[in-house]
Amino acid sequence: MSVKFLVPEIDKKRWAAEFKKRIRSRKLKSRDLSDIGAEINYEQRINKYKNGAIPKIDGFLTLCRFFNLPPDLFLFAKPKWVECDIDFGDTGISLNRWLGWLGDVYYVIPFNENKSEGKKNRGSVSAYKVTLFDKEPSPSKFSTFHLYGTNYDLNERVVEGKIIYRFPYVNNEKTSKKIFSLLEKYKISNKQIQTLLDLSPQSLTNRKNQSQEWTIQDIYKLSWILNMPFESLIEIEYREETRESLFDPIVYIRECWREAER
């Protein structure tokens, strides 16, 4: 069976614009953010993010928590259809994710199957009947269809004096084992995931033996393909350190609380 999955690419221009907007709104400078991650984000690196560079997962998760934004709302998706031969009868992928078909090609989108649990999603599969298309549907129509993520509790931040010192980082070994366990559970082969993630066989092997880290783009695509929250695909641990901060995070957090209360 030929299936086209809705798979996101990160819109780097919009990511950069959103990142700069968040910094400006808090009247921060690049050097202010150098002290907030498990890995020191030097000022030059922050400036690269402003120009569209994508951080490593550790740095990205720190920024998500710092700005109180779920991953899906910090990354702007440019969805596209990626074709892959896959038999739904042999996988754990829900048939309810079918959007429709064109000729002998089926179209699959993510959607929230657990609305009662309060997860946010701007789309509902009931809004799109499984139908026979006369032309390929535009993937941009579904650019906000998969809004999974974590709504960070401001109280989760650990603060002492003028230092935010609890930093998330990714355990790459556990993350890789989790991902390959999920692919086995859903019966998605190496060849299929290479196609869906646009990875070479060697790149996938490197990720499996932990000689190459999973990227934000990898995890973002997988979250749509498997219809799972971004962070549920990652094994996150925390590193606690004491650093001298270049600005006053206590004031910053108080402002966040005021904003959340409004």
PDB file of C-alpha atoms in Angstrom:
ATOM      1  CA  MET A   1       0.000   0.000   0.000  1.00  0.00           C
ATOM      2  CA  SER A   2       1.354   3.430  -0.919  1.00  0.00           C
ATOM      3  CA  VAL A   3       0.828   5.962   1.862  1.00  0.00           C
ATOM      4  CA  LYS A   4       1.651   9.650   2.060  1.00  0.00           C
ATOM      5  CA  PHE A   5       2.320  10.851   5.591  1.00  0.00           C
ATOM      6  CA  LEU A   6       2.051  14.466   6.607  1.00  0.00           C
ATOM      7  CA  VAL A   7       5.623  15.235   7.711  1.00  0.00           C
ATOM      8  CA  PRO A   8       6.881  18.628   8.911  1.00  0.00           C
ATOM      9  CA  GLU A   9       9.978  20.533   7.986  1.00  0.00           C
ATOM     10  CA  ILE A  10      10.996  23.342  10.322  1.00  0.00           C
ATOM     11  CA  ASP A  11      10.387  26.809   8.923  1.00  0.00           C
ATOM     12  CA  LYS A  12      13.749  28.300   9.899  1.00  0.00           C
ATOM     13  CA  LYS A  13      12.788  31.864   9.003  1.00  0.00           C
ATOM     14  CA  ARG A  14       9.701  31.773  11.203  1.00  0.00           C
ATOM     15  CA  TRP A  15      11.627  30.019  13.974  1.00  0.00           C
ATOM     16  CA  ALA A  16      14.228  32.820  13.893  1.00  0.00           C
ATOM     17  CA  ALA A  17      11.525  35.497  13.873  1.00  0.00           C
ATOM     18  CA  GLU A  18       9.718  33.897  16.827  1.00  0.00           C
ATOM     19  CA  PHE A  19      12.967  33.502  18.764  1.00  0.00           C
ATOM     20  CA  LYS A  20      13.886  37.160  18.247  1.00  0.00           C
ATOM     21  CA  LYS A  21      10.369  38.261  19.174  1.00  0.00           C
ATOM     22  CA  ARG A  22      10.547  36.365  22.472  1.00  0.00           C
ATOM     23  CA  ILE A  23      13.898  37.919  23.308  1.00  0.00           C
ATOM     24  CA  ARG A  24      12.712  41.431  22.453  1.00  0.00           C
ATOM     25  CA  SER A  25       9.511  41.047  24.457  1.00  0.00           C
ATOM     26  CA  ARG A  26      11.588  40.370  27.584  1.00  0.00           C
ATOM     27  CA  LYS A  27      14.174  43.030  26.754  1.00  0.00           C
ATOM     28  CA  LEU A  28      16.932  40.446  26.807  1.00  0.00           C
ATOM     29  CA  LYS A  29      20.254  40.411  24.993  1.00  0.00           C
ATOM     30  CA  SER A  30      21.993  37.423  23.471  1.00  0.00           C
ATOM     31  CA  ARG A  31      24.494  37.242  26.297  1.00  0.00           C
ATOM     32  CA  ASP A  32      21.630  36.982  28.812  1.00  0.00           C
ATOM     33  CA  LEU A  33      20.714  33.560  27.422  1.00  0.00           C
ATOM     34  CA  SER A  34      24.223  32.147  27.540  1.00  0.00           C
ATOM     35  CA  ASP A  35      23.759  30.942  31.111  1.00  0.00           C
ATOM     36  CA  ILE A  36      20.448  29.070  30.955  1.00  0.00           C
ATOM     37  CA  GLY A  37      21.316  25.717  29.382  1.00  0.00           C
ATOM     38  CA  ALA A  38      22.973  22.449  30.349  1.00  0.00           C
ATOM     39  CA  GLU A  39      25.506  23.351  27.670  1.00  0.00           C
ATOM     40  CA  ILE A  40      26.647  26.981  27.763  1.00  0.00           C
ATOM     41  CA  ASN A  41      25.041  28.827  24.875  1.00  0.00           C
ATOM     42  CA  TYR A  42      27.727  31.279  23.916  1.00  0.00           C
ATOM     43  CA  GLU A  43      26.556  34.624  22.596  1.00  0.00           C
ATOM     44  CA  GLN A  44      27.677  33.710  19.071  1.00  0.00           C
ATOM     45  CA  ARG A  45      25.482  30.611  19.190  1.00  0.00           C
ATOM     46  CA  ILE A  46      22.435  32.602  20.312  1.00  0.00           C
ATOM     47  CA  ASN A  47      23.040  34.998  17.409  1.00  0.00           C
ATOM     48  CA  LYS A  48      23.057  32.032  15.026  1.00  0.00           C
ATOM     49  CA  TYR A  49      19.643  31.017  16.348  1.00  0.00           C
ATOM     50  CA  LYS A  50      18.425  34.522  15.524  1.00  0.00           C
ATOM     51  CA  ASN A  51      19.491  33.859  11.928  1.00  0.00           C
ATOM     52  CA  GLY A  52      17.663  30.535  11.669  1.00  0.00           C
ATOM     53  CA  ALA A  53      20.121  27.969  13.050  1.00  0.00           C
ATOM     54  CA  ILE A  54      18.369  25.209  14.986  1.00  0.00           C
ATOM     55  CA  PRO A  55      19.771  24.368  18.444  1.00  0.00           C
ATOM     56  CA  LYS A  56      20.510  20.900  19.743  1.00  0.00           C
ATOM     57  CA  ILE A  57      17.612  19.276  21.572  1.00  0.00           C
ATOM     58  CA  ASP A  58      19.033  20.099  25.013  1.00  0.00           C
ATOM     59  CA  GLY A  59      19.297  23.801  24.233  1.00  0.00           C
ATOM     60  CA  PHE A  60      15.907  23.831  22.547  1.00  0.00           C
ATOM     61  CA  LEU A  61      14.148  22.233  25.522  1.00  0.00           C
ATOM     62  CA  THR A  62      15.754  24.783  27.820  1.00  0.00           C
ATOM     63  CA  LEU A  63      14.456  27.615  25.630  1.00  0.00           C
ATOM     64  CA  CYS A  64      10.980  26.024  25.600  1.00  0.00           C
ATOM     65  CA  ARG A  65      10.927  26.032  29.391  1.00  0.00           C
ATOM     66  CA  PHE A  66      12.485  29.455  29.659  1.00  0.00           C
ATOM     67  CA  PHE A  67       9.869  31.047  27.385  1.00  0.00           C
ATOM     68  CA  ASN A  68       7.105  28.728  28.627  1.00  0.00           C
ATOM     69  CA  LEU A  69       6.301  27.418  25.139  1.00  0.00           C
ATOM     70  CA  PRO A  70       5.494  23.867  24.002  1.00  0.00           C
ATOM     71  CA  PRO A  71       7.847  22.577  21.270  1.00  0.00           C
ATOM     72  CA  ASP A  72       5.142  22.583  18.599  1.00  0.00           C
ATOM     73  CA  LEU A  73       4.397  26.241  19.207  1.00  0.00           C
ATOM     74  CA  PHE A  74       8.060  27.233  19.105  1.00  0.00           C
ATOM     75  CA  LEU A  75       8.798  25.354  15.879  1.00  0.00           C
ATOM     76  CA  PHE A  76       6.836  26.420  12.837  1.00  0.00           C
ATOM     77  CA  ALA A  77       5.957  23.545  10.546  1.00  0.00           C
ATOM     78  CA  LYS A  78       6.140  23.515   6.781  1.00  0.00           C
ATOM     79  CA  PRO A  79       4.313  20.216   6.255  1.00  0.00           C
ATOM     80  CA  LYS A  80       4.741  18.120   3.155  1.00  0.00           C
ATOM     81  CA  TRP A  81       3.549  14.750   1.936  1.00  0.00           C
ATOM     82  CA  VAL A  82       6.171  11.987   2.104  1.00  0.00           C
ATOM     83  CA  GLU A  83       5.311   8.781   0.274  1.00  0.00           C
ATOM     84  CA  CYS A  84       6.159   5.411   1.728  1.00  0.00           C
ATOM     85  CA  ASP A  85       5.077   1.834   1.046  1.00  0.00           C
ATOM     86  CA  ILE A  86       3.480   0.576   4.232  1.00  0.00           C
ATOM     87  CA  ASP A  87       0.712  -1.880   5.071  1.00  0.00           C
ATOM     88  CA  PHE A  88      -1.620  -0.514   7.716  1.00  0.00           C
ATOM     89  CA  GLY A  89      -2.845  -4.004   8.460  1.00  0.00           C
ATOM     90  CA  ASP A  90       0.634  -4.901   9.697  1.00  0.00           C
ATOM     91  CA  THR A  91       1.283  -1.780  11.780  1.00  0.00           C
ATOM     92  CA  GLY A  92      -0.014  -0.241  14.979  1.00  0.00           C
ATOM     93  CA  ILE A  93      -0.896   2.992  13.165  1.00  0.00           C
ATOM     94  CA  SER A  94      -4.554   3.842  13.627  1.00  0.00           C
ATOM     95  CA  LEU A  95      -6.789   3.624  10.582  1.00  0.00           C
ATOM     96  CA  ASN A  96      -8.620   6.640  12.000  1.00  0.00           C
ATOM     97  CA  ARG A  97      -5.731   8.772  10.808  1.00  0.00           C
ATOM     98  CA  TRP A  98      -6.680   8.295   7.169  1.00  0.00           C
ATOM     99  CA  LEU A  99      -7.626  11.567   5.559  1.00  0.00           C
ATOM    100  CA  GLY A 100      -8.561  10.130   2.179  1.00  0.00           C
ATOM    101  CA  TRP A 101      -7.046   8.673  -0.949  1.00  0.00           C
ATOM    102  CA  LEU A 102      -6.158   9.620  -4.497  1.00  0.00           C
ATOM    103  CA  GLY A 103      -5.841   6.756  -6.947  1.00  0.00           C
ATOM    104  CA  ASP A 104      -3.975   4.063  -5.026  1.00  0.00           C
ATOM    105  CA  VAL A 105      -2.281   6.487  -2.608  1.00  0.00           C
ATOM    106  CA  TYR A 106      -3.643   6.956   0.916  1.00  0.00           C
ATOM    107  CA  TYR A 107      -3.104  10.165   2.919  1.00  0.00           C
ATOM    108  CA  VAL A 108      -2.381  10.000   6.645  1.00  0.00           C
ATOM    109  CA  ILE A 109      -2.410  12.848   9.161  1.00  0.00           C
ATOM    110  CA  PRO A 110      -1.840  13.036  12.916  1.00  0.00           C
ATOM    111  CA  PHE A 111      -4.690  13.946  15.207  1.00  0.00           C
ATOM    112  CA  ASN A 112      -5.478  13.866  18.898  1.00  0.00           C
ATOM    113  CA  GLU A 113      -7.122  10.573  19.759  1.00  0.00           C
ATOM    114  CA  ASN A 114      -7.281  11.463  23.478  1.00  0.00           C
ATOM    115  CA  LYS A 115      -9.174  14.750  23.520  1.00  0.00           C
ATOM    116  CA  SER A 116     -10.662  13.887  26.910  1.00  0.00           C
ATOM    117  CA  GLU A 117      -7.173  14.126  28.405  1.00  0.00           C
ATOM    118  CA  GLY A 118      -7.031  17.828  27.639  1.00  0.00           C
ATOM    119  CA  LYS A 119      -4.252  17.790  25.072  1.00  0.00           C
ATOM    120  CA  LYS A 120      -4.406  20.747  22.725  1.00  0.00           C
ATOM    121  CA  ASN A 121      -5.139  20.226  19.085  1.00  0.00           C
ATOM    122  CA  ARG A 122      -6.600  22.710  16.652  1.00  0.00           C
ATOM    123  CA  GLY A 123      -7.872  20.035  14.354  1.00  0.00           C
ATOM    124  CA  SER A 124     -10.339  17.237  14.714  1.00  0.00           C
ATOM    125  CA  VAL A 125     -10.462  14.227  12.451  1.00  0.00           C
ATOM    126  CA  SER A 126     -14.246  14.550  12.441  1.00  0.00           C
ATOM    127  CA  ALA A 127     -13.800  17.813  10.553  1.00  0.00           C
ATOM    128  CA  TYR A 128     -12.251  15.934   7.628  1.00  0.00           C
ATOM    129  CA  LYS A 129     -14.204  13.040   6.182  1.00  0.00           C
ATOM    130  CA  VAL A 130     -12.224  10.191   4.722  1.00  0.00           C
ATOM    131  CA  THR A 131     -12.880  10.817   1.083  1.00  0.00           C
ATOM    132  CA  LEU A 132     -11.768  10.212  -2.469  1.00  0.00           C
ATOM    133  CA  PHE A 133      -9.762  13.206  -3.712  1.00  0.00           C
ATOM    134  CA  ASP A 134      -9.808  14.475  -7.255  1.00  0.00           C
ATOM    135  CA  LYS A 135      -6.483  16.179  -6.611  1.00  0.00           C
ATOM    136  CA  GLU A 136      -3.832  16.062  -3.912  1.00  0.00           C
ATOM    137  CA  PRO A 137      -4.831  18.106  -0.838  1.00  0.00           C
ATOM    138  CA  SER A 138      -2.491  20.931   0.078  1.00  0.00           C
ATOM    139  CA  PRO A 139      -0.329  19.984   3.078  1.00  0.00           C
ATOM    140  CA  SER A 140      -0.318  23.632   4.201  1.00  0.00           C
ATOM    141  CA  LYS A 141      -3.991  23.220   5.095  1.00  0.00           C
ATOM    142  CA  PHE A 142      -2.845  21.051   8.000  1.00  0.00           C
ATOM    143  CA  SER A 143       0.105  23.149   9.196  1.00  0.00           C
ATOM    144  CA  THR A 144      -1.407  23.528  12.684  1.00  0.00           C
ATOM    145  CA  PHE A 145      -2.982  20.101  12.848  1.00  0.00           C
ATOM    146  CA  HIS A 146      -0.493  18.534  15.222  1.00  0.00           C
ATOM    147  CA  LEU A 147      -0.167  20.824  18.216  1.00  0.00           C
ATOM    148  CA  TYR A 148       1.085  18.397  20.806  1.00  0.00           C
ATOM    149  CA  GLY A 149       3.538  19.490  23.421  1.00  0.00           C
ATOM    150  CA  THR A 150       4.106  20.251  27.052  1.00  0.00           C
ATOM    151  CA  ASN A 151       2.585  23.285  28.688  1.00  0.00           C
ATOM    152  CA  TYR A 152       5.312  24.087  31.154  1.00  0.00           C
ATOM    153  CA  ASP A 153       4.320  24.986  34.668  1.00  0.00           C
ATOM    154  CA  LEU A 154       6.135  28.121  35.759  1.00  0.00           C
ATOM    155  CA  ASN A 155       6.491  26.623  39.229  1.00  0.00           C
ATOM    156  CA  GLU A 156       8.601  23.839  37.709  1.00  0.00           C
ATOM    157  CA  ARG A 157      11.559  26.184  37.385  1.00  0.00           C
ATOM    158  CA  VAL A 158      14.031  25.768  40.198  1.00  0.00           C
ATOM    159  CA  VAL A 159      15.320  29.117  41.409  1.00  0.00           C
ATOM    160  CA  GLU A 160      17.894  29.943  44.048  1.00  0.00           C
ATOM    161  CA  GLY A 161      19.096  33.502  44.567  1.00  0.00           C
ATOM    162  CA  LYS A 162      19.577  34.878  41.090  1.00  0.00           C
ATOM    163  CA  ILE A 163      20.263  31.575  39.360  1.00  0.00           C
ATOM    164  CA  ILE A 164      18.124  29.215  37.291  1.00  0.00           C
ATOM    165  CA  TYR A 165      20.069  26.012  37.667  1.00  0.00           C
ATOM    166  CA  ARG A 166      17.932  23.026  36.689  1.00  0.00           C
ATOM    167  CA  PHE A 167      18.675  22.234  33.055  1.00  0.00           C
ATOM    168  CA  PRO A 168      17.081  19.482  30.907  1.00  0.00           C
ATOM    169  CA  TYR A 169      19.323  17.362  28.749  1.00  0.00           C
ATOM    170  CA  VAL A 170      18.788  14.323  26.562  1.00  0.00           C
ATOM    171  CA  ASN A 171      20.067  10.879  27.476  1.00  0.00           C
ATOM    172  CA  ASN A 172      20.986   9.854  23.935  1.00  0.00           C
ATOM    173  CA  GLU A 173      21.398   6.147  24.687  1.00  0.00           C
ATOM    174  CA  LYS A 174      17.971   5.826  26.324  1.00  0.00           C
ATOM    175  CA  THR A 175      16.377   8.046  23.672  1.00  0.00           C
ATOM    176  CA  SER A 176      17.708   5.897  20.854  1.00  0.00           C
ATOM    177  CA  LYS A 177      16.503   2.696  22.542  1.00  0.00           C
ATOM    178  CA  LYS A 178      13.065   4.225  23.084  1.00  0.00           C
ATOM    179  CA  ILE A 179      12.720   5.333  19.467  1.00  0.00           C
ATOM    180  CA  PHE A 180      13.765   1.995  17.982  1.00  0.00           C
ATOM    181  CA  SER A 181      11.474   0.218  20.435  1.00  0.00           C
ATOM    182  CA  LEU A 182       8.571   2.373  19.201  1.00  0.00           C
ATOM    183  CA  LEU A 183       9.438   1.705  15.563  1.00  0.00           C
ATOM    184  CA  GLU A 184       9.436  -2.022  16.325  1.00  0.00           C
ATOM    185  CA  LYS A 185       6.098  -1.686  18.134  1.00  0.00           C
ATOM    186  CA  TYR A 186       4.550   0.070  15.133  1.00  0.00           C
ATOM    187  CA  LYS A 187       6.314  -2.340  12.770  1.00  0.00           C
ATOM    188  CA  ILE A 188       7.983   0.407  10.805  1.00  0.00           C
ATOM    189  CA  SER A 189      11.066  -0.960   9.068  1.00  0.00           C
ATOM    190  CA  ASN A 190      14.464   0.693   8.773  1.00  0.00           C
ATOM    191  CA  LYS A 191      13.858   1.305   5.081  1.00  0.00           C
ATOM    192  CA  GLN A 192      10.501   2.938   5.751  1.00  0.00           C
ATOM    193  CA  ILE A 193      11.819   5.234   8.483  1.00  0.00           C
ATOM    194  CA  GLN A 194      14.779   6.196   6.292  1.00  0.00           C
ATOM    195  CA  THR A 195      12.303   7.324   3.655  1.00  0.00           C
ATOM    196  CA  LEU A 196      10.060   9.173   6.098  1.00  0.00           C
ATOM    197  CA  LEU A 197      12.917  10.937   7.901  1.00  0.00           C
ATOM    198  CA  ASP A 198      15.064  11.384   4.780  1.00  0.00           C
ATOM    199  CA  LEU A 199      18.010   9.555   6.366  1.00  0.00           C
ATOM    200  CA  SER A 200      20.698   7.456   4.747  1.00  0.00           C
ATOM    201  CA  PRO A 201      21.117   3.855   5.966  1.00  0.00           C
ATOM    202  CA  GLN A 202      24.394   4.841   7.638  1.00  0.00           C
ATOM    203  CA  SER A 203      22.788   7.832   9.418  1.00  0.00           C
ATOM    204  CA  LEU A 204      20.102   5.563  10.849  1.00  0.00           C
ATOM    205  CA  THR A 205      22.726   3.014  11.929  1.00  0.00           C
ATOM    206  CA  ASN A 206      24.718   5.794  13.597  1.00  0.00           C
ATOM    207  CA  ARG A 207      21.650   6.867  15.554  1.00  0.00           C
ATOM    208  CA  LYS A 208      20.979   3.288  16.579  1.00  0.00           C
ATOM    209  CA  ASN A 209      24.481   2.770  17.994  1.00  0.00           C
ATOM    210  CA  GLN A 210      24.499   6.294  19.535  1.00  0.00           C
ATOM    211  CA  SER A 211      27.448   7.528  17.464  1.00  0.00           C
ATOM    212  CA  GLN A 212      25.186  10.243  16.051  1.00  0.00           C
ATOM    213  CA  GLU A 213      22.557  12.167  18.012  1.00  0.00           C
ATOM    214  CA  TRP A 214      18.931  12.474  17.046  1.00  0.00           C
ATOM    215  CA  THR A 215      18.158  16.002  15.899  1.00  0.00           C
ATOM    216  CA  ILE A 216      15.190  18.260  16.571  1.00  0.00           C
ATOM    217  CA  GLN A 217      14.131  17.719  12.955  1.00  0.00           C
ATOM    218  CA  ASP A 218      14.202  13.917  13.450  1.00  0.00           C
ATOM    219  CA  ILE A 219      12.102  14.085  16.621  1.00  0.00           C
ATOM    220  CA  TYR A 220       9.695  16.644  15.142  1.00  0.00           C
ATOM    221  CA  LYS A 221       9.029  14.416  12.134  1.00  0.00           C
ATOM    222  CA  LEU A 222       8.642  11.316  14.296  1.00  0.00           C
ATOM    223  CA  SER A 223       6.140  13.085  16.535  1.00  0.00           C
ATOM    224  CA  TRP A 224       3.871  13.644  13.521  1.00  0.00           C
ATOM    225  CA  ILE A 225       4.452  10.224  11.969  1.00  0.00           C
ATOM    226  CA  LEU A 226       3.758   8.357  15.226  1.00  0.00           C
ATOM    227  CA  ASN A 227       1.197  10.915  16.465  1.00  0.00           C
ATOM    228  CA  MET A 228       3.002  11.365  19.770  1.00  0.00           C
ATOM    229  CA  PRO A 229       4.024  14.413  21.820  1.00  0.00           C
ATOM    230  CA  PHE A 230       7.500  15.716  21.006  1.00  0.00           C
ATOM    231  CA  GLU A 231       8.894  15.099  24.467  1.00  0.00           C
ATOM    232  CA  SER A 232       7.450  11.598  24.835  1.00  0.00           C
ATOM    233  CA  LEU A 233       9.989  10.459  22.232  1.00  0.00           C
ATOM    234  CA  ILE A 234      12.916  11.718  24.286  1.00  0.00           C
ATOM    235  CA  GLU A 235      14.458  10.491  27.525  1.00  0.00           C
ATOM    236  CA  ILE A 236      15.002  13.719  29.444  1.00  0.00           C
ATOM    237  CA  GLU A 237      17.183  14.000  32.503  1.00  0.00           C
ATOM    238  CA  TYR A 238      18.225  17.058  34.476  1.00  0.00           C
ATOM    239  CA  ARG A 239      21.543  18.572  35.345  1.00  0.00           C
ATOM    240  CA  GLU A 240      21.699  20.885  38.306  1.00  0.00           C
ATOM    241  CA  GLU A 241      24.448  23.455  38.366  1.00  0.00           C
ATOM    242  CA  THR A 242      25.160  26.749  40.044  1.00  0.00           C
ATOM    243  CA  ARG A 243      26.177  29.582  37.761  1.00  0.00           C
ATOM    244  CA  GLU A 244      26.419  33.305  38.024  1.00  0.00           C
ATOM    245  CA  SER A 245      23.666  34.768  35.890  1.00  0.00           C
ATOM    246  CA  LEU A 246      24.204  37.803  33.668  1.00  0.00           C
ATOM    247  CA  PHE A 247      20.697  39.080  34.350  1.00  0.00           C
ATOM    248  CA  ASP A 248      18.098  38.698  37.065  1.00  0.00           C
ATOM    249  CA  PRO A 249      15.928  35.628  36.317  1.00  0.00           C
ATOM    250  CA  ILE A 250      13.843  36.255  39.426  1.00  0.00           C
ATOM    251  CA  VAL A 251      12.505  39.439  37.855  1.00  0.00           C
ATOM    252  CA  TYR A 252      12.000  37.569  34.586  1.00  0.00           C
ATOM    253  CA  ILE A 253       9.990  34.785  36.212  1.00  0.00           C
ATOM    254  CA  ARG A 254       7.820  37.236  38.122  1.00  0.00           C
ATOM    255  CA  GLU A 255       7.000  38.889  34.810  1.00  0.00           C
ATOM    256  CA  CYS A 256       6.096  35.463  33.362  1.00  0.00           C
ATOM    257  CA  TRP A 257       3.747  34.816  36.280  1.00  0.00           C
ATOM    258  CA  ARG A 258       2.057  38.172  35.783  1.00  0.00           C
ATOM    259  CA  GLU A 259       1.651  37.457  32.093  1.00  0.00           C
ATOM    260  CA  ALA A 260       0.191  33.991  32.769  1.00  0.00           C
ATOM    261  CA  GLU A 261      -2.317  35.454  35.221  1.00  0.00           C
ATOM    262  CA  ARG A 262      -3.597  38.029  32.733  1.00  0.00           C
TER     263      ARG A 262
END
